[in-house]
Amino acid sequence: MHGLTTAAALVATAGYVLAAPSALVPRKTFQVSQIAKGKVFINGPTQVVKTHQKYAKLGATVPSDAAAAAAAVQSGSVAANPEQYDESYLCPVSVGGQTLNLDFDTGSADLWVFSTVTPSSESTGHARYNPATSGTLKSGYKWDISYGDGSGASGTVYADKVVVGGVTATSQAVEAATSVSAQFTQDTDNDGLLGLAFSSINTVTPQQQTTFFDTVKPTLAKPLFAVDLKKGTAGSYQFGYIDSSKYTGSITYTSVSTANGFWQFTAGGYSVGTSTTTSGSISGASIADTGTTLLYLPDAVVKAYYAKVSGAKYDSTQGGYTFPSSSTLPNFNVNIGGTVFTVPGSYIKFAPVSSTTYFGGIQSSAGIGFNIFGDIFLKAVYAIFDESQSTPRLGFAKQ
Ligand SMILES: O=C(c1ccc(-c2ccco2)nc1O)N(Cc1ccccn1)C1CC1
């Protein structure tokens, strides 16, 4: 974890003593340097390569290990393609050289895929990972996950190469499904999930495995990823860098609790409509979850929102708030970290459930245990999942 608890970080650098203008006597030195808590860490390999390049005129050659290590400083971007109604977003990932479209999920921590070990009755229409090509079985390892919507999957575990937007994990735990629930079988756009929550909730036994992000984090230019989801068109995820062209204004950061394994934060005041002076406040813990479609908020907030939509009602047969197809929905404004972010009403007019009725993008979090800032919110912002500080933090900016 980049959030080292000690202020000191052992920085191993290849020190060079300039014995004579044309000779460099390479020898490894180790130094322990105190880094003030909360400072961003330097990248050793990059410093070494810069030193060599500086002395190149003296005949210095970059030693292969430093060059290799420097080359390991990686970053990249991958498209996030929406399903119909932005139900979820799928990203192309190379798993053992095979391209699968995966649902990147900051609400879970397992990378699992449809595979040749998934019964064909459950995997027809899906791209399937074949571990025989380049996978190494982790003998005796199993996984089993169940999601909040009642879906789930389970299976066995391999180690294989996984590439996301050019960022490479040479040996990533790839969880091959031997069983998947009907919801996954039916969604043939989805070939599996890539979890981006904290590895503390990874379900693999007997040894928990790291997420793709945790696996590549030490090699990333910056230990962070950023999320740019969009309404009705392709967005993207960046690993290792923030793309300043994807947001306007400044990024507002807010602290994260990792206690439950989620990117959990505290939201503040909210308002409905065009007034950005917030009225009530959003009680309880909230999580940023790219794997959840909607925005789940406390009952009181949801009631206050739909009170402004004529004809809106809680429809128990649909399992949530619905309103007439002719409705124009008000904006939803929420204060996070001191900045008010606006979700346009058009984003909350989520999807038709009949010719006359729409299902709302804001629903109640009652019974879940926390509020979920899912895709309805995330497509209104540029979100930074940042582990560059002493503790993880979330950043939000307007897009
Ligand atoms: O679906 C999940 C979810 C993700 C991962 C895990 C899990 C179990 C074991 C490891 O991870 N369990 C979940 O339930 N939602 C969203 C959600 C939606 C509705 C109700 C409850 N939740 C988690 C992120 C909050």
GROMACS .gro file of C-alpha atoms and ligand atoms in nm:
model
  424
    1MET     CA    1   0.000   0.000   0.000
    2HIS     CA    2   0.144   0.338  -0.081
    3GLY     CA    3   0.003   0.470   0.239
    4LEU     CA    4   0.314   0.370   0.433
    5THR     CA    5   0.249   0.427   0.801
    6THR     CA    6   0.608   0.523   0.872
    7ALA     CA    7   0.736   0.858   0.754
    8ALA     CA    8   1.064   0.705   0.646
    9ALA     CA    9   1.071   0.515   0.321
   10LEU     CA   10   1.370   0.300   0.231
   11VAL     CA   11   1.484   0.445  -0.094
   12ALA     CA   12   1.727   0.213  -0.272
   13THR     CA   13   1.924   0.409  -0.525
   14ALA     CA   14   2.216   0.305  -0.741
   15GLY     CA   15   2.475   0.554  -0.631
   16TYR     CA   16   2.751   0.650  -0.872
   17VAL     CA   17   3.095   0.773  -0.774
   18LEU     CA   18   3.258   0.975  -1.052
   19ALA     CA   19   3.614   0.823  -1.033
   20ALA     CA   20   3.732   1.006  -1.346
   21PRO     CA   21   3.554   1.217  -1.610
   22SER     CA   22   3.516   0.920  -1.841
   23ALA     CA   23   3.459   0.647  -1.586
   24LEU     CA   24   3.162   0.580  -1.367
   25VAL     CA   25   3.206   0.323  -1.097
   26PRO     CA   26   2.857   0.183  -1.044
   27ARG     CA   27   2.785   0.052  -0.700
   28LYS     CA   28   2.465   0.005  -0.517
   29THR     CA   29   2.414   0.223  -0.213
   30PHE     CA   30   2.119   0.226   0.017
   31GLN     CA   31   1.998   0.527   0.199
   32VAL     CA   32   1.708   0.578   0.436
   33SER     CA   33   1.559   0.919   0.385
   34GLN     CA   34   1.299   1.073   0.609
   35ILE     CA   35   1.004   1.184   0.396
   36ALA     CA   36   0.772   1.424   0.572
   37LYS     CA   37   0.441   1.246   0.634
   38GLY     CA   38   0.199   1.304   0.349
   39LYS     CA   39   0.472   1.393   0.098
   40VAL     CA   40   0.458   1.231  -0.243
   41PHE     CA   41   0.732   0.969  -0.278
   42ILE     CA   42   1.007   1.010  -0.543
   43ASN     CA   43   1.052   0.735  -0.794
   44GLY     CA   44   1.397   0.580  -0.751
   45PRO     CA   45   1.437   0.422  -1.094
   46THR     CA   46   1.338   0.745  -1.269
   47GLN     CA   47   1.600   0.937  -1.069
   48VAL     CA   48   1.868   0.683  -1.159
   49VAL     CA   49   1.788   0.703  -1.530
   50LYS     CA   50   1.789   1.083  -1.516
   51THR     CA   51   2.137   1.077  -1.353
   52HIS     CA   52   2.272   0.849  -1.622
   53GLN     CA   53   2.122   1.057  -1.898
   54LYS     CA   54   2.283   1.363  -1.737
   55TYR     CA   55   2.626   1.196  -1.746
   56ALA     CA   56   2.570   1.027  -2.083
   57LYS     CA   57   2.817   1.273  -2.239
   58LEU     CA   58   3.080   1.121  -2.008
   59GLY     CA   59   3.014   0.779  -2.155
   60ALA     CA   60   2.768   0.661  -1.889
   61THR     CA   61   2.539   0.381  -2.000
   62VAL     CA   62   2.211   0.316  -1.825
   63PRO     CA   63   2.248  -0.018  -1.645
   64SER     CA   64   1.987  -0.265  -1.762
   65ASP     CA   65   1.829  -0.306  -1.417
   66ALA     CA   66   1.771   0.069  -1.378
   67ALA     CA   67   1.643   0.097  -1.733
   68ALA     CA   68   1.417  -0.199  -1.677
   69ALA     CA   69   1.298  -0.058  -1.347
   70ALA     CA   70   1.248   0.285  -1.504
   71ALA     CA   71   1.063   0.123  -1.789
   72ALA     CA   72   0.838  -0.020  -1.522
   73VAL     CA   73   0.713   0.334  -1.453
   74GLN     CA   74   0.389   0.295  -1.644
   75SER     CA   75   0.057   0.470  -1.702
   76GLY     CA   76  -0.229   0.430  -1.947
   77SER     CA   77  -0.593   0.492  -2.038
   78VAL     CA   78  -0.871   0.255  -2.141
   79ALA     CA   79  -1.218   0.320  -2.285
   80ALA     CA   80  -1.529   0.266  -2.072
   81ASN     CA   81  -1.812   0.175  -2.309
   82PRO     CA   82  -2.169   0.211  -2.179
   83GLU     CA   83  -2.434  -0.057  -2.210
   84GLN     CA   84  -2.790   0.046  -2.294
   85TYR     CA   85  -2.918   0.315  -2.049
   86ASP     CA   86  -2.565   0.325  -1.901
   87GLU     CA   87  -2.662   0.015  -1.696
   88SER     CA   88  -2.289  -0.056  -1.668
   89TYR     CA   89  -1.966   0.031  -1.849
   90LEU     CA   90  -1.739  -0.229  -2.010
   91CYS     CA   91  -1.364  -0.187  -2.066
   92PRO     CA   92  -1.149  -0.403  -2.301
   93VAL     CA   93  -0.883  -0.593  -2.106
   94SER     CA   94  -0.618  -0.838  -2.231
   95VAL     CA   95  -0.619  -1.148  -2.006
   96GLY     CA   96  -0.355  -1.403  -2.102
   97GLY     CA   97  -0.352  -1.242  -2.449
   98GLN     CA   98  -0.730  -1.271  -2.491
   99THR     CA   99  -0.948  -0.956  -2.500
  100LEU     CA  100  -1.244  -0.958  -2.262
  101ASN     CA  101  -1.483  -0.671  -2.186
  102LEU     CA  102  -1.485  -0.626  -1.808
  103ASP     CA  103  -1.698  -0.419  -1.570
  104PHE     CA  104  -1.451  -0.209  -1.363
  105ASP     CA  105  -1.598  -0.207  -1.013
  106THR     CA  106  -1.467   0.018  -0.734
  107GLY     CA  107  -1.721  -0.159  -0.507
  108SER     CA  108  -1.553  -0.500  -0.516
  109ALA     CA  109  -1.200  -0.644  -0.521
  110ASP     CA  110  -1.208  -0.959  -0.736
  111LEU     CA  111  -1.093  -0.982  -1.098
  112TRP     CA  112  -1.309  -1.265  -1.227
  113VAL     CA  113  -1.382  -1.374  -1.583
  114PHE     CA  114  -1.600  -1.604  -1.786
  115SER     CA  115  -1.371  -1.887  -1.891
  116THR     CA  116  -1.338  -2.222  -2.061
  117VAL     CA  117  -1.406  -2.369  -1.717
  118THR     CA  118  -1.748  -2.195  -1.702
  119PRO     CA  119  -2.027  -2.434  -1.805
  120SER     CA  120  -2.128  -2.350  -2.163
  121SER     CA  121  -2.492  -2.336  -2.048
  122GLU     CA  122  -2.390  -2.037  -1.834
  123SER     CA  123  -2.138  -1.872  -2.069
  124THR     CA  124  -2.291  -1.877  -2.419
  125GLY     CA  125  -2.239  -1.539  -2.586
  126HIS     CA  126  -1.952  -1.436  -2.357
  127ALA     CA  127  -1.581  -1.406  -2.443
  128ARG     CA  128  -1.411  -1.669  -2.233
  129TYR     CA  129  -1.060  -1.673  -2.082
  130ASN     CA  130  -0.864  -1.990  -2.163
  131PRO     CA  131  -0.609  -2.047  -1.885
  132ALA     CA  132  -0.439  -2.319  -2.090
  133THR     CA  133  -0.274  -2.059  -2.314
  134SER     CA  134  -0.052  -1.890  -2.055
  135GLY     CA  135  -0.220  -1.925  -1.716
  136THR     CA  136  -0.064  -2.093  -1.412
  137LEU     CA  137  -0.314  -2.268  -1.186
  138LYS     CA  138  -0.296  -2.159  -0.821
  139SER     CA  139  -0.368  -2.507  -0.696
  140GLY     CA  140  -0.633  -2.529  -0.425
  141TYR     CA  141  -0.728  -2.159  -0.449
  142LYS     CA  142  -1.099  -2.071  -0.468
  143TRP     CA  143  -1.316  -1.761  -0.479
  144ASP     CA  144  -1.685  -1.691  -0.417
  145ILE     CA  145  -1.855  -1.350  -0.426
  146SER     CA  146  -2.211  -1.228  -0.386
  147TYR     CA  147  -2.323  -0.879  -0.481
  148GLY     CA  148  -2.585  -0.648  -0.338
  149ASP     CA  149  -2.829  -0.711  -0.622
  150GLY     CA  150  -2.832  -1.084  -0.539
  151SER     CA  151  -2.599  -1.180  -0.825
  152GLY     CA  152  -2.281  -1.376  -0.769
  153ALA     CA  153  -2.012  -1.606  -0.905
  154SER     CA  154  -1.743  -1.848  -0.787
  155GLY     CA  155  -1.454  -2.052  -0.921
  156THR     CA  156  -1.083  -2.124  -0.935
  157VAL     CA  157  -0.773  -1.904  -0.961
  158TYR     CA  158  -0.487  -1.867  -1.213
  159ALA     CA  159  -0.192  -1.630  -1.243
  160ASP     CA  160  -0.159  -1.467  -1.582
  161LYS     CA  161  -0.063  -1.146  -1.765
  162VAL     CA  162  -0.330  -0.875  -1.758
  163VAL     CA  163  -0.302  -0.553  -1.963
  164VAL     CA  164  -0.532  -0.250  -1.919
  165GLY     CA  165  -0.472   0.047  -2.150
  166GLY     CA  166  -0.110  -0.061  -2.192
  167VAL     CA  167  -0.053  -0.094  -1.816
  168THR     CA  168   0.077  -0.447  -1.757
  169ALA     CA  169   0.045  -0.676  -1.456
  170THR     CA  170   0.281  -0.958  -1.547
  171SER     CA  171   0.133  -1.196  -1.288
  172GLN     CA  172  -0.220  -1.104  -1.181
  173ALA     CA  173  -0.464  -1.331  -0.997
  174VAL     CA  174  -0.728  -1.413  -1.259
  175GLU     CA  175  -1.037  -1.570  -1.102
  176ALA     CA  176  -1.196  -1.809  -1.353
  177ALA     CA  177  -1.568  -1.867  -1.298
  178THR     CA  178  -1.690  -2.225  -1.265
  179SER     CA  179  -2.034  -2.093  -1.175
  180VAL     CA  180  -2.213  -1.760  -1.241
  181SER     CA  181  -2.566  -1.641  -1.152
  182ALA     CA  182  -2.832  -1.585  -1.415
  183GLN     CA  183  -2.790  -1.205  -1.412
  184PHE     CA  184  -2.431  -1.248  -1.538
  185THR     CA  185  -2.520  -1.520  -1.791
  186GLN     CA  186  -2.789  -1.295  -1.938
  187ASP     CA  187  -2.568  -0.986  -1.974
  188THR     CA  188  -2.365  -1.101  -2.277
  189ASP     CA  189  -2.184  -0.764  -2.299
  190ASN     CA  190  -2.012  -0.848  -1.972
  191ASP     CA  191  -1.723  -1.100  -1.968
  192GLY     CA  192  -1.641  -1.046  -1.601
  193LEU     CA  193  -1.547  -0.791  -1.337
  194LEU     CA  194  -1.224  -0.607  -1.253
  195GLY     CA  195  -1.244  -0.505  -0.889
  196LEU     CA  196  -1.093  -0.171  -0.783
  197ALA     CA  197  -1.197  -0.162  -0.416
  198PHE     CA  198  -0.935  -0.240  -0.151
  199SER     CA  199  -0.777  -0.584  -0.163
  200SER     CA  200  -0.890  -0.641   0.199
  201ILE     CA  201  -1.227  -0.760   0.061
  202ASN     CA  202  -1.089  -0.988  -0.208
  203THR     CA  203  -1.263  -1.326  -0.165
  204VAL     CA  204  -0.984  -1.567  -0.270
  205THR     CA  205  -0.892  -1.837  -0.016
  206PRO     CA  206  -0.660  -1.970   0.129
  207GLN     CA  207  -0.459  -1.654   0.042
  208GLN     CA  208  -0.631  -1.324  -0.042
  209GLN     CA  209  -0.511  -1.177  -0.378
  210THR     CA  210  -0.444  -0.817  -0.484
  211THR     CA  211  -0.661  -0.619  -0.724
  212PHE     CA  212  -0.516  -0.519  -1.060
  213PHE     CA  213  -0.457  -0.168  -0.921
  214ASP     CA  214  -0.277  -0.298  -0.611
  215THR     CA  215  -0.068  -0.531  -0.830
  216VAL     CA  216   0.057  -0.255  -1.065
  217LYS     CA  217   0.055   0.032  -0.813
  218PRO     CA  218   0.431   0.020  -0.733
  219THR     CA  219   0.507   0.055  -1.105
  220LEU     CA  220   0.266   0.340  -1.179
  221ALA     CA  221   0.395   0.693  -1.239
  222LYS     CA  222   0.150   0.798  -0.963
  223PRO     CA  223  -0.031   0.551  -0.734
  224LEU     CA  224  -0.381   0.649  -0.843
  225PHE     CA  225  -0.651   0.589  -1.103
  226ALA     CA  226  -0.908   0.831  -1.241
  227VAL     CA  227  -1.258   0.772  -1.376
  228ASP     CA  228  -1.436   0.967  -1.649
  229LEU     CA  229  -1.777   0.804  -1.706
  230LYS     CA  230  -2.017   0.975  -1.945
  231LYS     CA  231  -2.393   0.968  -2.020
  232GLY     CA  232  -2.466   0.763  -2.330
  233THR     CA  233  -2.115   0.764  -2.474
  234ALA     CA  234  -1.771   0.619  -2.407
  235GLY     CA  235  -1.572   0.752  -2.114
  236SER     CA  236  -1.241   0.621  -1.983
  237TYR     CA  237  -1.025   0.515  -1.688
  238GLN     CA  238  -0.670   0.650  -1.643
  239PHE     CA  239  -0.413   0.451  -1.444
  240GLY     CA  240  -0.106   0.629  -1.305
  241TYR     CA  241  -0.201   0.984  -1.405
  242ILE     CA  242  -0.470   1.251  -1.399
  243ASP     CA  243  -0.581   1.380  -1.741
  244SER     CA  244  -0.628   1.755  -1.692
  245SER     CA  245  -0.829   1.777  -2.017
  246LYS     CA  246  -1.108   1.572  -1.856
  247TYR     CA  247  -1.222   1.825  -1.599
  248THR     CA  248  -1.278   2.194  -1.543
  249GLY     CA  249  -1.185   2.399  -1.238
  250SER     CA  250  -0.999   2.234  -0.952
  251ILE     CA  251  -1.010   1.892  -0.790
  252THR     CA  252  -1.167   1.879  -0.443
  253TYR     CA  253  -1.027   1.600  -0.226
  254THR     CA  254  -1.204   1.430   0.063
  255SER     CA  255  -1.076   1.170   0.309
  256VAL     CA  256  -1.148   0.799   0.270
  257SER     CA  257  -1.207   0.526   0.529
  258THR     CA  258  -1.090   0.184   0.410
  259ALA     CA  259  -1.243   0.006   0.714
  260ASN     CA  260  -1.505  -0.176   0.503
  261GLY     CA  261  -1.282  -0.223   0.198
  262PHE     CA  262  -1.468   0.041  -0.003
  263TRP     CA  263  -1.377   0.393  -0.119
  264GLN     CA  264  -1.587   0.531   0.166
  265PHE     CA  265  -1.633   0.901   0.233
  266THR     CA  266  -1.874   1.145   0.401
  267ALA     CA  267  -2.105   1.351   0.184
  268GLY     CA  268  -2.242   1.684   0.308
  269GLY     CA  269  -2.536   1.904   0.224
  270TYR     CA  270  -2.766   1.865  -0.074
  271SER     CA  271  -3.033   2.060  -0.259
  272VAL     CA  272  -3.285   1.989  -0.532
  273GLY     CA  273  -3.325   2.201  -0.844
  274THR     CA  274  -3.130   2.510  -0.945
  275SER     CA  275  -3.060   2.646  -0.597
  276THR     CA  276  -2.706   2.543  -0.506
  277THR     CA  277  -2.743   2.650  -0.145
  278THR     CA  278  -2.776   2.308   0.013
  279SER     CA  279  -3.071   2.242   0.245
  280GLY     CA  280  -3.052   1.905   0.421
  281SER     CA  281  -2.745   1.686   0.466
  282ILE     CA  282  -2.668   1.333   0.356
  283SER     CA  283  -2.644   1.116   0.666
  284GLY     CA  284  -2.434   0.804   0.701
  285ALA     CA  285  -2.135   0.663   0.518
  286SER     CA  286  -2.117   0.690   0.140
  287ILE     CA  287  -1.909   0.493  -0.111
  288ALA     CA  288  -1.794   0.572  -0.466
  289ASP     CA  289  -1.894   0.263  -0.665
  290THR     CA  290  -1.844   0.246  -1.042
  291GLY     CA  291  -2.003  -0.101  -1.039
  292THR     CA  292  -2.340   0.026  -0.916
  293THR     CA  293  -2.567   0.187  -1.175
  294LEU     CA  294  -2.772   0.425  -0.962
  295LEU     CA  295  -2.735   0.682  -0.681
  296TYR     CA  296  -2.864   0.538  -0.350
  297LEU     CA  297  -2.930   0.801  -0.080
  298PRO     CA  298  -3.107   0.821   0.259
  299ASP     CA  299  -3.488   0.795   0.251
  300ALA     CA  300  -3.536   1.156   0.363
  301VAL     CA  301  -3.322   1.287   0.075
  302VAL     CA  302  -3.498   1.067  -0.183
  303LYS     CA  303  -3.841   1.175  -0.060
  304ALA     CA  304  -3.737   1.543  -0.076
  305TYR     CA  305  -3.612   1.492  -0.432
  306TYR     CA  306  -3.922   1.320  -0.574
  307ALA     CA  307  -4.152   1.566  -0.393
  308LYS     CA  308  -4.038   1.804  -0.670
  309VAL     CA  309  -4.146   1.562  -0.948
  310SER     CA  310  -4.521   1.563  -1.014
  311GLY     CA  311  -4.660   1.213  -1.048
  312ALA     CA  312  -4.357   1.051  -0.889
  313LYS     CA  313  -4.427   0.766  -0.648
  314TYR     CA  314  -4.263   0.468  -0.480
  315ASP     CA  315  -4.379   0.168  -0.688
  316SER     CA  316  -4.323  -0.156  -0.494
  317THR     CA  317  -4.378  -0.367  -0.806
  318GLN     CA  318  -4.088  -0.183  -0.977
  319GLY     CA  319  -3.890  -0.176  -0.650
  320GLY     CA  320  -3.830   0.196  -0.651
  321TYR     CA  321  -3.945   0.548  -0.738
  322THR     CA  322  -4.102   0.597  -1.081
  323PHE     CA  323  -4.251   0.900  -1.258
  324PRO     CA  324  -4.435   0.984  -1.583
  325SER     CA  325  -4.233   0.967  -1.907
  326SER     CA  326  -4.331   1.332  -1.971
  327SER     CA  327  -4.154   1.450  -1.655
  328THR     CA  328  -3.869   1.700  -1.657
  329LEU     CA  329  -3.651   1.618  -1.356
  330PRO     CA  330  -3.476   1.871  -1.131
  331ASN     CA  331  -3.099   1.870  -1.079
  332PHE     CA  332  -2.953   1.710  -0.766
  333ASN     CA  333  -2.676   1.911  -0.596
  334VAL     CA  334  -2.442   1.762  -0.333
  335ASN     CA  335  -2.161   1.919  -0.132
  336ILE     CA  336  -1.851   1.698  -0.107
  337GLY     CA  337  -1.539   1.836   0.061
  338GLY     CA  338  -1.675   2.189   0.041
  339THR     CA  339  -1.758   2.191  -0.331
  340VAL     CA  340  -2.111   2.155  -0.468
  341PHE     CA  341  -2.140   1.903  -0.753
  342THR     CA  342  -2.452   1.895  -0.972
  343VAL     CA  343  -2.612   1.585  -1.123
  344PRO     CA  344  -2.830   1.712  -1.410
  345GLY     CA  345  -3.197   1.609  -1.389
  346SER     CA  346  -3.159   1.445  -1.731
  347TYR     CA  347  -2.914   1.196  -1.575
  348ILE     CA  348  -3.173   1.105  -1.309
  349LYS     CA  349  -3.439   1.035  -1.573
  350PHE     CA  350  -3.283   0.691  -1.593
  351ALA     CA  351  -3.477   0.440  -1.804
  352PRO     CA  352  -3.832   0.353  -1.917
  353VAL     CA  353  -4.013   0.068  -1.740
  354SER     CA  354  -4.317   0.106  -1.970
  355SER     CA  355  -4.445   0.338  -2.246
  356THR     CA  356  -4.568   0.586  -1.984
  357THR     CA  357  -4.329   0.544  -1.693
  358TYR     CA  358  -3.960   0.596  -1.612
  359PHE     CA  359  -3.750   0.454  -1.329
  360GLY     CA  360  -3.552   0.709  -1.127
  361GLY     CA  361  -3.172   0.726  -1.107
  362ILE     CA  362  -3.196   0.828  -0.740
  363GLN     CA  363  -3.325   0.554  -0.509
  364SER     CA  364  -3.325   0.479  -0.136
  365SER     CA  365  -3.020   0.336   0.041
  366ALA     CA  366  -3.241   0.212   0.328
  367GLY     CA  367  -3.144  -0.147   0.409
  368ILE     CA  368  -2.805  -0.130   0.230
  369GLY     CA  369  -2.609   0.006   0.528
  370PHE     CA  370  -2.446   0.294   0.338
  371ASN     CA  371  -2.518   0.538   0.057
  372ILE     CA  372  -2.386   0.443  -0.287
  373PHE     CA  373  -2.261   0.711  -0.527
  374GLY     CA  374  -2.288   0.496  -0.837
  375ASP     CA  375  -2.270   0.578  -1.208
  376ILE     CA  376  -2.559   0.830  -1.206
  377PHE     CA  377  -2.336   1.054  -0.990
  378LEU     CA  378  -1.998   0.951  -1.127
  379LYS     CA  379  -2.090   1.041  -1.487
  380ALA     CA  380  -2.131   1.402  -1.368
  381VAL     CA  381  -1.774   1.429  -1.234
  382TYR     CA  382  -1.411   1.331  -1.293
  383ALA     CA  383  -1.326   1.106  -0.996
  384ILE     CA  384  -0.974   1.040  -0.865
  385PHE     CA  385  -0.906   0.728  -0.656
  386ASP     CA  386  -0.580   0.842  -0.501
  387GLU     CA  387  -0.325   0.656  -0.287
  388SER     CA  388  -0.042   0.905  -0.331
  389GLN     CA  389  -0.078   1.046   0.021
  390SER     CA  390  -0.025   0.887   0.361
  391THR     CA  391  -0.390   0.770   0.354
  392PRO     CA  392  -0.617   0.710   0.053
  393ARG     CA  393  -0.836   0.996  -0.065
  394LEU     CA  394  -1.105   1.064  -0.325
  395GLY     CA  395  -1.088   1.362  -0.558
  396PHE     CA  396  -1.382   1.506  -0.749
  397ALA     CA  397  -1.387   1.767  -1.023
  398LYS     CA  398  -1.661   1.894  -1.254
  399GLN     CA  399  -1.642   1.755  -1.609
  400LIG     O1  400  -2.280  -0.516  -0.495
  400LIG     C1  401  -2.206  -0.475  -0.410
  400LIG     C2  402  -2.102  -0.559  -0.349
  400LIG     C3  403  -1.974  -0.562  -0.397
  400LIG     C4  404  -1.884  -0.648  -0.338
  400LIG     C5  405  -1.925  -0.729  -0.234
  400LIG     C6  406  -1.830  -0.821  -0.176
  400LIG     C7  407  -1.857  -0.928  -0.095
  400LIG     C8  408  -1.736  -0.983  -0.067
  400LIG     C9  409  -1.640  -0.905  -0.128
  400LIG     O2  410  -1.697  -0.805  -0.196
  400LIG     N1  411  -2.052  -0.725  -0.186
  400LIG    C10  412  -2.139  -0.640  -0.242
  400LIG     O3  413  -2.269  -0.630  -0.200
  400LIG     N2  414  -2.218  -0.349  -0.364
  400LIG    C11  415  -2.319  -0.263  -0.418
  400LIG    C12  416  -2.451  -0.290  -0.346
  400LIG    C13  417  -2.563  -0.257  -0.412
  400LIG    C14  418  -2.683  -0.280  -0.350
  400LIG    C15  419  -2.686  -0.334  -0.224
  400LIG    C16  420  -2.567  -0.368  -0.164
  400LIG     N3  421  -2.450  -0.347  -0.227
  400LIG    C17  422  -2.128  -0.302  -0.262
  400LIG    C18  423  -2.035  -0.198  -0.310
  400LIG    C19  424  -2.144  -0.174  -0.205
   0.00000   0.00000   0.00000
